mmCIF file of C-alpha atoms in Angstrom:
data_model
loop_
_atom_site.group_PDB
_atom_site.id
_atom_site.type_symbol
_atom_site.label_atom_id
_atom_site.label_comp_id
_atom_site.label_asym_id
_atom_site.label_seq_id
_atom_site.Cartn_x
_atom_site.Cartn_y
_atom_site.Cartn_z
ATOM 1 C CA UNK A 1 164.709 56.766 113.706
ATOM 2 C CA UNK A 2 160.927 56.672 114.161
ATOM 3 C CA UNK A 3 158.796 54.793 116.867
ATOM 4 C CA UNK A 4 157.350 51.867 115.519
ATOM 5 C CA UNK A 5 153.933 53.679 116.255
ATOM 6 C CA UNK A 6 152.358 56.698 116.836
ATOM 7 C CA UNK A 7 149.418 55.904 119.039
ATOM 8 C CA UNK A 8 150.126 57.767 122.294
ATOM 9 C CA UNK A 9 151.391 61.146 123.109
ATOM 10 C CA UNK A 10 155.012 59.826 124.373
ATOM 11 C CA UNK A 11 155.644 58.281 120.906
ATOM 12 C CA UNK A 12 154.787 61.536 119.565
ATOM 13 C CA UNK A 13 156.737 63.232 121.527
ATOM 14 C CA UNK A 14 159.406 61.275 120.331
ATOM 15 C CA UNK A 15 158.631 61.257 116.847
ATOM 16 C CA UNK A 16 158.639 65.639 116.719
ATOM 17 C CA UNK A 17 161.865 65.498 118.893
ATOM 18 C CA UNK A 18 163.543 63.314 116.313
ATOM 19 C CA UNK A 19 162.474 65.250 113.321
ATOM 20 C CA UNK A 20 163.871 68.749 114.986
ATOM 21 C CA UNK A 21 167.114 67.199 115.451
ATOM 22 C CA UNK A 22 167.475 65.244 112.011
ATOM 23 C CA UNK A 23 165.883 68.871 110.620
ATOM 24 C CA UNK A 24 168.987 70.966 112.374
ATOM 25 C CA UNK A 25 171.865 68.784 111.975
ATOM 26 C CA UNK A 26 170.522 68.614 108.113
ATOM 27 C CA UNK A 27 170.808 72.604 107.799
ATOM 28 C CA UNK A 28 174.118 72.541 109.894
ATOM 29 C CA UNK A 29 175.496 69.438 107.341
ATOM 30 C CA UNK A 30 174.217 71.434 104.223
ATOM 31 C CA UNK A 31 175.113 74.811 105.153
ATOM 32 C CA UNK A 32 179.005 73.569 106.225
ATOM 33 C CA UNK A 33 178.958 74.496 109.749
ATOM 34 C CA UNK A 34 180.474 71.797 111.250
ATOM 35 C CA UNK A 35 183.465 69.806 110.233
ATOM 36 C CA UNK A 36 182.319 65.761 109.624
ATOM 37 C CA UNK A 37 183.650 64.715 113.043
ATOM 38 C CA UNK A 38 180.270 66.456 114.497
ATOM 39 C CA UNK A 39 177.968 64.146 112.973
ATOM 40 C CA UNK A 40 176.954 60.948 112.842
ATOM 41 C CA UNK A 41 175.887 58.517 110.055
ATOM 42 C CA UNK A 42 171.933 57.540 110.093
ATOM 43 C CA UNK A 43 169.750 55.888 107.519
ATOM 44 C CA UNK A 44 165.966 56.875 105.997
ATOM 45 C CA UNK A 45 165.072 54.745 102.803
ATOM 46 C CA UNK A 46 167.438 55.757 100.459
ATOM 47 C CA UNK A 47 168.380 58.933 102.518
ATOM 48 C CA UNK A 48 171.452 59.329 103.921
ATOM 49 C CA UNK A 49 171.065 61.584 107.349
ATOM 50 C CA UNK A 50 174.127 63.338 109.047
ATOM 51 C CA UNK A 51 173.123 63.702 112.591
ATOM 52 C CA UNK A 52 174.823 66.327 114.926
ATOM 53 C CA UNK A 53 176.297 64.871 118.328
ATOM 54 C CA UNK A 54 178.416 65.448 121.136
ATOM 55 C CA UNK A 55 181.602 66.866 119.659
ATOM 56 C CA UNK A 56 184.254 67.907 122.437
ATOM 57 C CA UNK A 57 186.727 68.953 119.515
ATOM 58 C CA UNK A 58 183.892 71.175 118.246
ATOM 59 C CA UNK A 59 182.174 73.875 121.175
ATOM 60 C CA UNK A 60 180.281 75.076 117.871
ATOM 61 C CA UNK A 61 178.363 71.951 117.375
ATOM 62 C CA UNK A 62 178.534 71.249 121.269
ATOM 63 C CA UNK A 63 176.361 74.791 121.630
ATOM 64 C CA UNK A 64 173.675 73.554 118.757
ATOM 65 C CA UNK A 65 173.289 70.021 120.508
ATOM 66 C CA UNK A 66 172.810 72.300 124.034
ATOM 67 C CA UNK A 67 170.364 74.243 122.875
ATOM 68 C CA UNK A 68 168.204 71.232 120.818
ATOM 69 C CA UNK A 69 167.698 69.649 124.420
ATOM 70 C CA UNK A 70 166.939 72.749 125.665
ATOM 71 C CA UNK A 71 164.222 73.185 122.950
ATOM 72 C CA UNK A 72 163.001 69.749 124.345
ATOM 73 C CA UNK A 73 162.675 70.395 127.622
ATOM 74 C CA UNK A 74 160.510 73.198 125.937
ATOM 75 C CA UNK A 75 158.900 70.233 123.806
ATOM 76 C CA UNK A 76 157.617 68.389 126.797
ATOM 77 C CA UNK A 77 156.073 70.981 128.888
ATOM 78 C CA UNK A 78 154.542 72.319 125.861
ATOM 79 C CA UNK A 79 155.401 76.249 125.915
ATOM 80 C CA UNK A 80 157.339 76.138 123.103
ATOM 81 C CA UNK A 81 155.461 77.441 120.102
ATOM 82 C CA UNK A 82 158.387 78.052 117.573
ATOM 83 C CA UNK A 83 161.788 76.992 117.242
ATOM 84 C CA UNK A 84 164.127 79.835 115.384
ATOM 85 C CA UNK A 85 167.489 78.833 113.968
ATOM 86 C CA UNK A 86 169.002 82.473 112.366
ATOM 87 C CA UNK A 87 171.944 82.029 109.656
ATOM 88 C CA UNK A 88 173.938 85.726 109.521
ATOM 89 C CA UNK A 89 171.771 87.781 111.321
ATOM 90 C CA UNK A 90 168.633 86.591 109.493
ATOM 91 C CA UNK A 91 169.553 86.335 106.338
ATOM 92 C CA UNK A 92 168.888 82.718 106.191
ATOM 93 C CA UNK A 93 165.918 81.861 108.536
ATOM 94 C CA UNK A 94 164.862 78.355 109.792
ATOM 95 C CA UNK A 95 161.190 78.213 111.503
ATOM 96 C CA UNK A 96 159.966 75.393 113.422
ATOM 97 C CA UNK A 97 155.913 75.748 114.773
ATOM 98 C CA UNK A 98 154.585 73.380 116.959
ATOM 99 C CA UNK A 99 150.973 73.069 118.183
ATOM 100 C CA UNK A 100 149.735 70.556 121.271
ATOM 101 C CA UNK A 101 146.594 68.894 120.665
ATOM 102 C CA UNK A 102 143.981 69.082 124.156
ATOM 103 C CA UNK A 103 141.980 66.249 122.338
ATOM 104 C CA UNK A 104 141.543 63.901 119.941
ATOM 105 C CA UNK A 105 142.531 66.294 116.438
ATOM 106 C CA UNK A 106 139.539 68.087 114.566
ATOM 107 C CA UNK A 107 141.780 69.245 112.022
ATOM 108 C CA UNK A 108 142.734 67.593 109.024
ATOM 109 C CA UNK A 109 145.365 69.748 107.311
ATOM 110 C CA UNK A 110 144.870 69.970 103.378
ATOM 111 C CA UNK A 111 147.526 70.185 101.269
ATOM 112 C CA UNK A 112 149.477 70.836 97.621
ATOM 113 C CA UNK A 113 151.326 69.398 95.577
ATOM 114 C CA UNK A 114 154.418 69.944 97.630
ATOM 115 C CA UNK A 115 153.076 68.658 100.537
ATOM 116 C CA UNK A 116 151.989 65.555 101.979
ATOM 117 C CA UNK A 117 150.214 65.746 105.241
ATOM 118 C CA UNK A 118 149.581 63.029 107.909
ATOM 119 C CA UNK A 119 146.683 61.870 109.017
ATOM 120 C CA UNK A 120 146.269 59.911 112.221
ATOM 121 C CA UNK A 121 148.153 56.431 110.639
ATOM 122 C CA UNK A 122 151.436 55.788 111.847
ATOM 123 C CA UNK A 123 152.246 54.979 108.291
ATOM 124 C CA UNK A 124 150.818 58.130 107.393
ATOM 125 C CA UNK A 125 152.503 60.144 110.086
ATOM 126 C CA UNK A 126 156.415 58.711 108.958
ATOM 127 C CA UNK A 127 155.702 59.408 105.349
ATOM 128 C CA UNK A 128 154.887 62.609 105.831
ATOM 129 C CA UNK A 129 158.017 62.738 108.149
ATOM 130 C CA UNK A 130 160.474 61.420 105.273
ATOM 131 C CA UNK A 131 158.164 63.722 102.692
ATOM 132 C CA UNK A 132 159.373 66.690 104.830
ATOM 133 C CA UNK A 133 163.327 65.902 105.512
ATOM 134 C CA UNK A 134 163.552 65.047 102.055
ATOM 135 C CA UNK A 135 162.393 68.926 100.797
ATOM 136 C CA UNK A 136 164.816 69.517 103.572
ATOM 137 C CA UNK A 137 167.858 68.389 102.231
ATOM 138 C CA UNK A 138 166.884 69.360 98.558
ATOM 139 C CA UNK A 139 166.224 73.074 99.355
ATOM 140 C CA UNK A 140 169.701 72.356 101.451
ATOM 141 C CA UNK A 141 170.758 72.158 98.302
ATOM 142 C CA UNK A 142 169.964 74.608 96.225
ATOM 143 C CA UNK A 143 170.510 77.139 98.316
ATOM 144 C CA UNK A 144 173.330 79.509 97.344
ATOM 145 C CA UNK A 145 176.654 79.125 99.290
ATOM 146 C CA UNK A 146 177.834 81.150 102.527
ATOM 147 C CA UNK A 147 180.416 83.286 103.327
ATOM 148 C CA UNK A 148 183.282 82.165 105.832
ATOM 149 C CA UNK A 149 182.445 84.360 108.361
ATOM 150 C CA UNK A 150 178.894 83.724 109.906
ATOM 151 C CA UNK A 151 176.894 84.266 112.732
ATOM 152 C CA UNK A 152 174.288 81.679 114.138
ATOM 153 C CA UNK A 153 171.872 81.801 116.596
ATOM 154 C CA UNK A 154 168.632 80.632 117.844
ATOM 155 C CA UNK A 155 164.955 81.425 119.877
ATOM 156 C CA UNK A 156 162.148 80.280 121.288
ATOM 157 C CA UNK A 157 159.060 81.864 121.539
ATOM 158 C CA UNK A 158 156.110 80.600 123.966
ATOM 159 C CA UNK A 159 152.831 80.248 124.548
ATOM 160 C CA UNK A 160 152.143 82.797 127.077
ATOM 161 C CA UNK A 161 148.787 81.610 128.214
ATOM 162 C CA UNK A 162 150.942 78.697 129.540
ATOM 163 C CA UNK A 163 154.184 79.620 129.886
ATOM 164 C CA UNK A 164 155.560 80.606 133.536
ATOM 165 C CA UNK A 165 156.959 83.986 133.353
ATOM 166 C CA UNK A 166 160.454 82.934 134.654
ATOM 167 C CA UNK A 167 160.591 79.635 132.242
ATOM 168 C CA UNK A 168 163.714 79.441 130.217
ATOM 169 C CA UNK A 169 164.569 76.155 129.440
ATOM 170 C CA UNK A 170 168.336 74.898 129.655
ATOM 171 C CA UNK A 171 170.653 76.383 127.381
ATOM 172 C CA UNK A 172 168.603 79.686 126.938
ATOM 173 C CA UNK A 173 168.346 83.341 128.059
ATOM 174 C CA UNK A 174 165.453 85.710 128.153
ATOM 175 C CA UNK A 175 165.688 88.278 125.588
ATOM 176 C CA UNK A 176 165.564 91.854 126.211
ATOM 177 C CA UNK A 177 165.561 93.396 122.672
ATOM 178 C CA UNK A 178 162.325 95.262 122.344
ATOM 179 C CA UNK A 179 160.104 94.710 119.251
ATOM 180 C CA UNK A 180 160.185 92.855 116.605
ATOM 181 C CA UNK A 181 162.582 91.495 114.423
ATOM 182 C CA UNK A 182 162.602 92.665 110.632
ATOM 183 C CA UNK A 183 163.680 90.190 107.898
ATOM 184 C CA UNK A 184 167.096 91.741 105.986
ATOM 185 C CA UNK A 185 167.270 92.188 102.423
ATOM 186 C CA UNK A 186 164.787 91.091 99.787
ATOM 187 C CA UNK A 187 163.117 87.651 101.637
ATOM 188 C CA UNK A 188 161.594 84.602 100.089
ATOM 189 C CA UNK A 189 158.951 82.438 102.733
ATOM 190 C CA UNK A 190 159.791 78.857 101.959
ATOM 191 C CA UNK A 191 157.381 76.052 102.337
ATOM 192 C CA UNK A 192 159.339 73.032 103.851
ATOM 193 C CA UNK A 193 156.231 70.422 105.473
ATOM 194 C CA UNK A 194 154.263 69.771 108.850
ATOM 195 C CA UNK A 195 154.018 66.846 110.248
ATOM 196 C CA UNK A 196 150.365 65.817 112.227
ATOM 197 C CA UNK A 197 149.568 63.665 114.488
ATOM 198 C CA UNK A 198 146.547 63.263 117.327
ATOM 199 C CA UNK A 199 149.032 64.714 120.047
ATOM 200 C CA UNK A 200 151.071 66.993 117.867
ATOM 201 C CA UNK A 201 151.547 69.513 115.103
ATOM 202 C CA UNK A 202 154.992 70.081 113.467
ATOM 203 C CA UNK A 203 155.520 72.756 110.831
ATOM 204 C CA UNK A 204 159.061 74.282 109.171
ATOM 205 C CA UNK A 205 159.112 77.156 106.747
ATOM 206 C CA UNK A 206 162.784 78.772 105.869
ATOM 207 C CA UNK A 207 162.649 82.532 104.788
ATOM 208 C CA UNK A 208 165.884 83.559 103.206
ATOM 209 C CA UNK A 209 167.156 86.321 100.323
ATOM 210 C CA UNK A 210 165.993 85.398 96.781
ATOM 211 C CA UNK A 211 168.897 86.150 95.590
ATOM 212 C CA UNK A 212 170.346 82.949 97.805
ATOM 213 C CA UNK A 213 167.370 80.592 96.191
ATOM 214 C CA UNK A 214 168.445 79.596 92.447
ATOM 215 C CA UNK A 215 165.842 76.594 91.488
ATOM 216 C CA UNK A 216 163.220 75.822 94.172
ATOM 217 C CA UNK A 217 159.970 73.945 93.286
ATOM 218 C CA UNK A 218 157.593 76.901 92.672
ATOM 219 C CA UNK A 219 154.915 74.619 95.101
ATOM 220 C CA UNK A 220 157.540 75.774 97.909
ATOM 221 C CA UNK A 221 157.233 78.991 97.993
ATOM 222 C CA UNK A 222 154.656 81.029 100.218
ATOM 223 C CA UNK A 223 153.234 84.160 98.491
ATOM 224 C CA UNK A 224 153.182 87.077 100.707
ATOM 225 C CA UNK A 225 154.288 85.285 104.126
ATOM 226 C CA UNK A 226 155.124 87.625 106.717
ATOM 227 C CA UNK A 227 158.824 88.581 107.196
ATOM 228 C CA UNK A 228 158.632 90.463 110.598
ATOM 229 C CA UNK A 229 159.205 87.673 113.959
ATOM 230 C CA UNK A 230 157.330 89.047 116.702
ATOM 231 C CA UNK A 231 158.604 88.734 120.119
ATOM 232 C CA UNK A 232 155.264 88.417 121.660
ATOM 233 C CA UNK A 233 154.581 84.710 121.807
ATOM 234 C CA UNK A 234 151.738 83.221 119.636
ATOM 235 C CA UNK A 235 148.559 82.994 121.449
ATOM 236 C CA UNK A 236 146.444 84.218 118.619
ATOM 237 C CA UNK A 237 146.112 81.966 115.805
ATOM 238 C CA UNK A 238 147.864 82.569 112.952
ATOM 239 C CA UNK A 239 146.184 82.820 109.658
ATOM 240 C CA UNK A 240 148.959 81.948 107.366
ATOM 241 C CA UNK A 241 149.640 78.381 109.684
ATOM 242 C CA UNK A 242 146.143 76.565 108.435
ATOM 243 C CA UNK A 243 147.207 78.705 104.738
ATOM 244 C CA UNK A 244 147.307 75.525 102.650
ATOM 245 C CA UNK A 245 145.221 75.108 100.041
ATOM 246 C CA UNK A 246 142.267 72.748 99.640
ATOM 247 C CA UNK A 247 142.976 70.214 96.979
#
């Protein structure tokens, strides 16, 4: 699943494509989107991964595997500054950050005791990788269930300072809502992982109802995280992203 090392910017390239796609087709899996035929059968440890492919019997699934690639193209130029995956018109919310490192990394992210964060050792970098998937699947599973009838979607937002204006990577449209987008019902700011290393920074978060969360690790969640998605792009630096605190 993982290059055998992490030592150059195309094996972490690989390495963050990877974990968006395992990260996906785990929320799809969990959240019974897709019938089993969508997914393959992969292997971490003692974690058992249902990845999303090619599906002709399934356009649903077909769309979500579209719009991953597109999100790479994304990847590899390096626009892409979050990945959004929207459950029922936002009342499940699945964020993906990512951050491209010019040089050799300053930062050394700290963490709690729900998160492990990587350092610049391969065998650092792919146990924070299986840290993160596993508090994937678990909050996968104590989320509360769906109704029948839902509505999925997804966006990208850019780095503008980078970013050509007419950019839209394959798969993608630009959108013409105006403003920004306001979380529905009572939200809870999850704290999933981020995954470092000296070319890349990965980071998911899911933001759903509290009503919808029944037993989550207390560690998980993220006191007063913002609930409003601006359309903007992130240029500025986010406060809440380097929010973890020093242990």
């Amino acid at each position: 699943l993982f290059p055998e090392s992490i030592t150059t910017e195309q094996q972490s390239l690989v390495l963050v494509k990877r974990l968006l796609a395992i990260s996906v087709s785990c929320i799809t899996y969990m959240r019974g989107l897709f019938p089993e035929s969508s997914y393959g059968t992969r292997y971490l440890d003692d974690l058992c991964l249902k990845i999303l492919r090619e599906d002709k019997s399934c356009l649903g699934s077909l769309q979500i595997v579209k719009w991953i690639q597109g999100c790479f193209d994304a990847l590899e130029k390096q626009y892409v500054s979050v990945f959004f995956h929207f459950l029922m018109e936002f009342t499940e919310m699945y964020q993906f950050k990512f951050k491209y490192k010019k040089k050799v990394p300053q930062m050394d992210i700290s963490s709690n005791q729900g998160e492990f964060v990587a350092g610049r050792c391969s065998k650092d970098v792919k146990q924070a990788s299986r840290l993160l998937l596993r508090t994937l699947y678990l909050l996968m599973q104590d989320l509360g269930p769906l109704p029948n009838d839902i509505t999925l979607s997804m966006k990208l937002l850019y780095y503008n300072d980078v970013t050509p204006k007419e950019y839209q990577p394959p798969g993608f449209k630009e959108d013409g809502s105006p403003g920004d987008l306001l979380f529905a019902g009572d939200p809870v700011n999850l704290k999933v992982g981020s995954v470092s290393t000296n070319f890349h920074f990965m980071k998911v978060r899911v933001t759903t109802e509290k009503k919808r969360v029944r037993k989550t690790d207390s560690n998980l969640i993220q006191k007063n995280g913002p609930t409003e998605i601006s359309h903007q792009g992130l240029d500025c630096e986010e406060e809440e992203e380097e929010e973890t605190t020093k242990v």
